[in-house]
XYZ file of C-alpha atoms in Angstrom:
370
model
C -12.965 -17.873 -3.253
C -12.437 -14.677 -5.222
C -12.784 -11.447 -3.283
C -15.947 -9.454 -3.762
C -16.489 -5.752 -3.196
C -19.756 -4.392 -1.837
C -20.388 -0.659 -2.143
C -22.523 0.524 0.785
C -22.547 4.299 0.456
C -21.080 7.232 -1.443
C -20.329 10.651 -0.007
C -19.611 12.505 -3.244
C -16.776 10.356 -4.678
C -15.726 8.878 -1.310
C -16.825 5.243 -0.991
C -17.807 3.191 2.052
C -17.751 -0.509 1.323
C -16.924 -4.032 2.378
C -14.321 -6.421 1.005
C -15.387 -10.075 1.235
C -12.322 -12.343 1.386
C -11.274 -15.910 2.170
C -10.595 -14.775 5.732
C -13.715 -12.789 6.460
C -15.216 -9.438 5.568
C -13.323 -6.162 6.042
C -14.425 -2.560 5.855
C -13.160 -0.033 3.315
C -11.527 2.437 2.965
C -8.656 0.534 4.574
C -4.946 0.942 5.229
C -2.898 -2.222 4.655
C 0.370 -2.681 6.619
C 3.324 -3.916 4.566
C 5.153 -7.118 5.474
C 7.658 -7.246 2.621
C 9.453 -10.448 3.675
C 6.395 -12.206 5.157
C 6.779 -10.041 8.258
C 5.642 -6.541 9.223
C 8.986 -5.335 10.561
C 9.488 -6.077 14.303
C 5.802 -6.976 14.836
C 4.002 -10.256 15.521
C 0.797 -11.393 13.760
C -1.299 -11.007 16.897
C -0.081 -7.404 17.267
C -1.154 -6.672 13.695
C -4.569 -8.168 14.454
C -4.855 -6.110 17.655
C -4.512 -2.955 15.538
C -7.657 -4.019 13.653
C -5.714 -4.579 10.443
C -7.353 -6.531 7.652
C -5.336 -7.115 4.481
C -1.536 -7.020 4.791
C 1.059 -7.066 2.007
C 4.053 -9.158 1.079
C 6.487 -8.722 -1.793
C 6.773 -11.212 -4.648
C 10.275 -10.186 -5.700
C 11.762 -10.415 -2.222
C 10.099 -13.746 -1.394
C 11.181 -15.150 -4.766
C 14.797 -14.454 -3.802
C 14.484 -15.672 -0.220
C 13.313 -18.083 0.975
C 11.919 -18.937 -2.477
C 8.345 -19.597 -3.547
C 8.791 -23.391 -3.433
C 9.692 -23.356 0.268
C 6.623 -21.241 1.035
C 4.497 -23.533 -1.112
C 5.808 -26.600 0.774
C 5.015 -24.824 4.070
C 1.374 -24.655 3.005
C 1.363 -21.162 1.539
C 2.123 -17.710 2.854
C -0.599 -17.684 5.522
C 0.735 -20.789 7.245
C 4.363 -19.818 6.692
C 3.954 -16.495 8.517
C 1.030 -17.594 10.739
C -1.305 -14.814 9.614
C -4.968 -15.814 9.437
C -6.107 -12.732 7.563
C -6.094 -11.757 3.895
C -2.722 -11.160 2.205
C -1.977 -9.203 -0.966
C 1.250 -9.795 -2.891
C 2.618 -7.182 -5.248
C 4.043 -8.332 -8.547
C 7.667 -7.231 -8.477
C 6.831 -4.354 -10.793
C 8.156 -1.749 -8.383
C 11.517 -3.547 -8.346
C 11.564 -3.054 -12.113
C 11.331 0.669 -11.356
C 13.960 0.642 -8.610
C 16.494 -1.934 -9.854
C 16.279 -2.134 -13.656
C 17.379 0.350 -16.305
C 15.125 1.212 -19.276
C 17.388 -0.768 -21.625
C 16.813 -3.884 -19.488
C 13.031 -3.796 -20.007
C 11.974 -5.897 -22.991
C 8.686 -7.127 -24.385
C 9.345 -10.546 -22.882
C 10.279 -9.349 -19.395
C 12.912 -7.547 -17.355
C 16.610 -8.277 -16.824
C 18.101 -6.984 -13.588
C 20.470 -7.940 -10.805
C 19.646 -9.239 -7.359
C 20.046 -6.593 -4.679
C 21.425 -9.367 -2.427
C 24.285 -10.901 -4.396
C 24.260 -9.296 -7.843
C 22.988 -12.475 -9.519
C 21.347 -11.905 -12.903
C 17.567 -12.242 -12.815
C 14.850 -12.292 -15.455
C 11.263 -11.636 -14.397
C 8.349 -12.051 -16.801
C 4.593 -11.505 -16.382
C 4.129 -15.272 -16.435
C 6.789 -15.942 -13.797
C 5.453 -13.210 -11.519
C 1.984 -14.783 -11.584
C 3.373 -18.327 -11.150
C 5.306 -17.211 -8.059
C 2.207 -15.536 -6.632
C 0.102 -18.631 -7.347
C 2.535 -20.642 -5.219
C 2.628 -18.019 -2.472
C -1.157 -18.482 -2.351
C -1.948 -14.910 -1.367
C -5.580 -13.815 -1.468
C -4.873 -11.019 -3.934
C -2.170 -11.126 -6.603
C -1.090 -8.152 -8.697
C -0.421 -7.986 -12.422
C 3.182 -7.490 -13.489
C 3.654 -3.933 -14.731
C 6.262 -1.255 -15.208
C 6.105 1.604 -12.730
C 6.842 4.540 -15.042
C 9.437 6.948 -13.631
C 8.725 10.651 -13.191
C 9.360 12.586 -15.253
C 9.105 10.485 -18.420
C 8.593 11.573 -22.009
C 5.205 11.010 -23.602
C 6.711 8.509 -26.027
C 8.283 6.467 -23.223
C 5.109 6.542 -21.124
C 2.937 5.512 -24.078
C 5.143 2.545 -25.016
C 5.377 1.445 -21.385
C 1.628 1.755 -20.744
C 0.795 -0.276 -23.842
C 3.303 -2.960 -22.827
C 1.875 -3.103 -19.296
C -1.540 -3.920 -20.830
C 0.002 -6.711 -22.928
C 1.722 -8.031 -19.799
C -1.630 -7.916 -17.963
C -3.207 -10.144 -20.619
C -0.282 -12.592 -20.392
C -0.613 -12.685 -16.613
C -4.338 -13.379 -16.816
C -3.690 -16.265 -19.207
C -1.161 -17.737 -16.746
C -3.138 -17.274 -13.527
C -4.292 -20.664 -12.224
C -5.040 -20.351 -8.489
C -8.852 -20.565 -8.108
C -8.807 -19.108 -4.577
C -6.674 -16.114 -5.512
C -7.980 -12.836 -6.936
C -5.993 -10.911 -9.523
C -5.893 -7.108 -9.813
C -5.061 -5.103 -12.914
C -2.929 -1.967 -12.718
C -3.608 1.383 -14.397
C -0.504 3.196 -15.593
C 0.032 6.162 -17.922
C 2.449 8.409 -16.082
C 1.381 12.041 -15.825
C -0.501 12.001 -19.131
C -4.288 12.300 -18.972
C -5.024 10.506 -22.246
C -2.715 7.595 -21.369
C -4.309 7.207 -17.917
C -7.761 7.210 -19.547
C -6.712 4.666 -22.175
C -5.055 2.405 -19.590
C -8.061 2.504 -17.253
C -10.574 1.817 -19.999
C -8.584 -1.009 -21.598
C -7.572 -2.636 -18.298
C -11.145 -2.568 -16.988
C -12.280 -4.509 -20.066
C -10.290 -7.471 -18.745
C -11.739 -9.895 -16.138
C -9.798 -8.615 -13.138
C -11.207 -8.853 -9.608
C -10.053 -5.342 -8.690
C -8.012 -2.466 -10.028
C -5.039 -0.458 -8.878
C -3.756 3.008 -9.679
C -0.015 2.551 -10.157
C 2.916 4.801 -10.914
C 2.348 7.397 -8.174
C 4.685 8.472 -5.354
C 7.668 8.194 -7.696
C 8.984 11.735 -7.251
C 6.116 13.803 -8.610
C 4.602 16.745 -6.731
C 1.339 16.258 -4.831
C -0.890 18.019 -7.353
C 0.468 15.804 -10.127
C -0.123 12.689 -8.031
C -3.729 13.660 -7.313
C -4.252 14.384 -11.022
C -2.873 10.918 -11.876
C -5.530 9.407 -9.590
C -8.305 11.551 -11.077
C -7.275 10.739 -14.637
C -7.514 6.979 -14.117
C -10.116 6.308 -11.453
C -13.122 7.844 -13.200
C -13.081 5.052 -15.781
C -12.936 2.133 -13.340
C -16.040 0.056 -12.520
C -18.027 0.923 -9.405
C -18.483 -2.695 -8.306
C -14.813 -3.608 -7.867
C -12.207 -2.425 -5.330
C -9.784 0.379 -6.162
C -6.296 0.299 -4.716
C -3.734 3.128 -4.632
C -0.314 1.502 -4.441
C 2.423 2.691 -2.109
C 0.609 5.627 -0.491
C 0.514 6.011 3.306
C 0.829 9.694 4.182
C -2.299 10.708 6.155
C -3.138 13.642 3.885
C -2.587 11.537 0.759
C -4.961 8.894 2.141
C -7.633 11.562 2.675
C -7.087 12.932 -0.829
C -7.250 9.397 -2.250
C -10.501 8.605 -0.443
C -12.017 11.849 -1.714
C -11.299 10.586 -5.245
C -12.815 7.127 -4.731
C -9.901 4.958 -3.515
C -10.745 1.998 -1.246
C -7.351 0.476 -0.361
C -3.954 1.946 0.548
C -0.577 0.473 1.517
C 2.823 1.848 2.399
C 6.017 1.036 4.307
C 5.970 4.614 5.623
C 4.617 3.974 9.167
C 7.274 1.371 10.035
C 10.070 3.172 8.184
C 9.333 6.409 10.014
C 9.157 4.515 13.303
C 12.634 3.053 12.901
C 13.960 6.599 12.556
C 12.093 7.902 15.596
C 9.214 9.625 13.813
C 5.547 9.369 14.786
C 2.219 10.476 13.361
C 0.086 12.651 15.640
C -3.115 14.622 15.096
C -0.973 17.759 15.166
C 1.476 16.562 12.546
C 4.488 14.294 12.415
C 6.981 14.526 15.280
C 10.567 13.389 15.754
C 10.643 11.767 19.183
C 14.442 12.136 19.327
C 14.090 15.892 19.809
C 15.338 17.026 23.197
C 12.007 18.631 24.110
C 10.493 15.147 24.575
C 13.112 14.100 27.136
C 10.772 14.843 30.031
C 7.470 14.683 28.150
C 5.304 12.162 29.999
C 2.333 12.363 27.655
C 1.469 9.525 25.271
C 2.647 9.887 21.674
C -0.869 11.051 20.784
C -3.541 11.568 23.431
C -6.327 10.667 20.981
C -4.716 7.332 20.026
C -5.920 4.013 21.454
C -2.902 1.894 20.479
C -0.912 -0.275 22.907
C 1.968 2.203 22.888
C -0.146 5.234 23.738
C -2.057 3.368 26.450
C 1.095 2.187 28.218
C 4.108 4.415 27.503
C 5.170 8.049 27.376
C 7.023 10.103 24.818
C 9.934 10.321 27.252
C 10.195 6.540 27.544
C 9.935 5.895 23.802
C 12.519 8.638 23.196
C 14.835 6.935 25.690
C 14.520 3.614 23.819
C 15.084 5.198 20.409
C 18.134 7.228 21.493
C 19.563 4.142 23.247
C 19.091 2.098 20.042
C 16.761 -0.318 21.822
C 14.722 -2.388 19.352
C 11.547 -1.879 21.361
C 11.622 1.831 20.562
C 11.059 1.164 16.878
C 8.536 -1.546 17.744
C 6.451 0.760 19.915
C 6.469 3.527 17.310
C 5.574 1.011 14.568
C 2.577 -0.134 16.598
C 1.514 3.481 17.056
C 2.029 4.599 13.449
C 0.185 1.650 11.922
C -2.699 1.921 14.372
C -2.836 5.683 13.770
C -3.505 5.148 10.044
C -5.941 2.298 10.629
C -7.861 4.347 13.210
C -7.934 7.237 10.773
C -9.552 5.007 8.133
C -12.098 3.874 10.746
C -12.999 7.520 11.326
C -13.116 8.128 7.570
C -15.617 5.292 7.198
C -17.812 6.761 9.923
C -17.688 10.195 8.293
C -18.789 8.727 4.940
C -21.643 6.899 6.672
C -22.695 10.192 8.277
C -22.321 12.153 5.042
C -19.698 14.538 6.443
C -16.448 13.201 4.989
C -15.448 16.565 3.508
C -15.771 18.247 6.911
C -13.733 15.478 8.536
C -11.051 15.788 5.867
C -10.742 19.561 6.222
C -10.663 19.419 10.011
C -8.012 16.680 10.028
C -5.773 18.461 7.508
C -6.084 21.830 9.279
C -4.995 20.309 12.585
C -2.323 18.039 11.080
C -0.611 20.816 9.155
C -0.433 23.229 12.105
C 2.348 21.095 13.639
C 1.685 22.297 17.157
C 4.055 19.697 18.602
């Protein structure tokens, strides 16, 4: 079935809703862990479920290169291949256009670039991106777009935004998986009129949800929040809104306050592998010597497996000894931290005190008492 969004309550612009999927109903706002290569790094599916995760992500570009969409198709689709019985969203490969291709390699037909694995020449089109995602059989597929760099001239951003809309129409015409929803992506760079135009024109198309793209690409925070504001006000109320690639706790709060329902980011697992952890009092680096004999949990308010069973001193020992379980335990904590935060956000919206929750969280988080 196609996903359906149900709006339950507003608290100013913040939205409390439900996302009805092929694998059950999930509450929004939500944080979605990223499993780029059909795997949330170092974690097992049952551990992801234990964190109360709903939708998780995989990456079309990376799975296209290895193991290949045909192998996943023959395995019975992405859910069976990775043994995850929850909803999966696949991105389109558009971010790889941003990170791997040069402007001269982006054409009306598609994008020429080289494999990051072996340097092989690749050509990705809107049609091919959708065909790959159809075979992956994710629950939510994303339109193929260009993630506009920051800064970019108005002329570049305008041409790119208009092309992204044409690519969206080509992707819609190609999409053929009846059980898979397709999201459109709003672009426009830092330019208010382009964001408005992109949102209005994209929302005219029969997408099942909409995404704000082109943020977290080097711009300052105020510019990022303005990019969200400039696009989101023109999106329909009855469909989900997804902010791509954002996972900082404060950015999630700012996104929710503007009407975002869904967030994803590799940040919690990437930070974990480098010994960093989210806490209510700010981010900490567990490798610091002051945690050598600290027998508290990572965060006393956290209910994750790591915080229930291990101390800062023990996790620090694993990280400094290059033991894989150190990164695993911090990944479990960081992901659960963000998911628990979204649970609290939902409760605050239900109670009509989201703004108070947001201010209290940010005040404590930015004091960095640790």
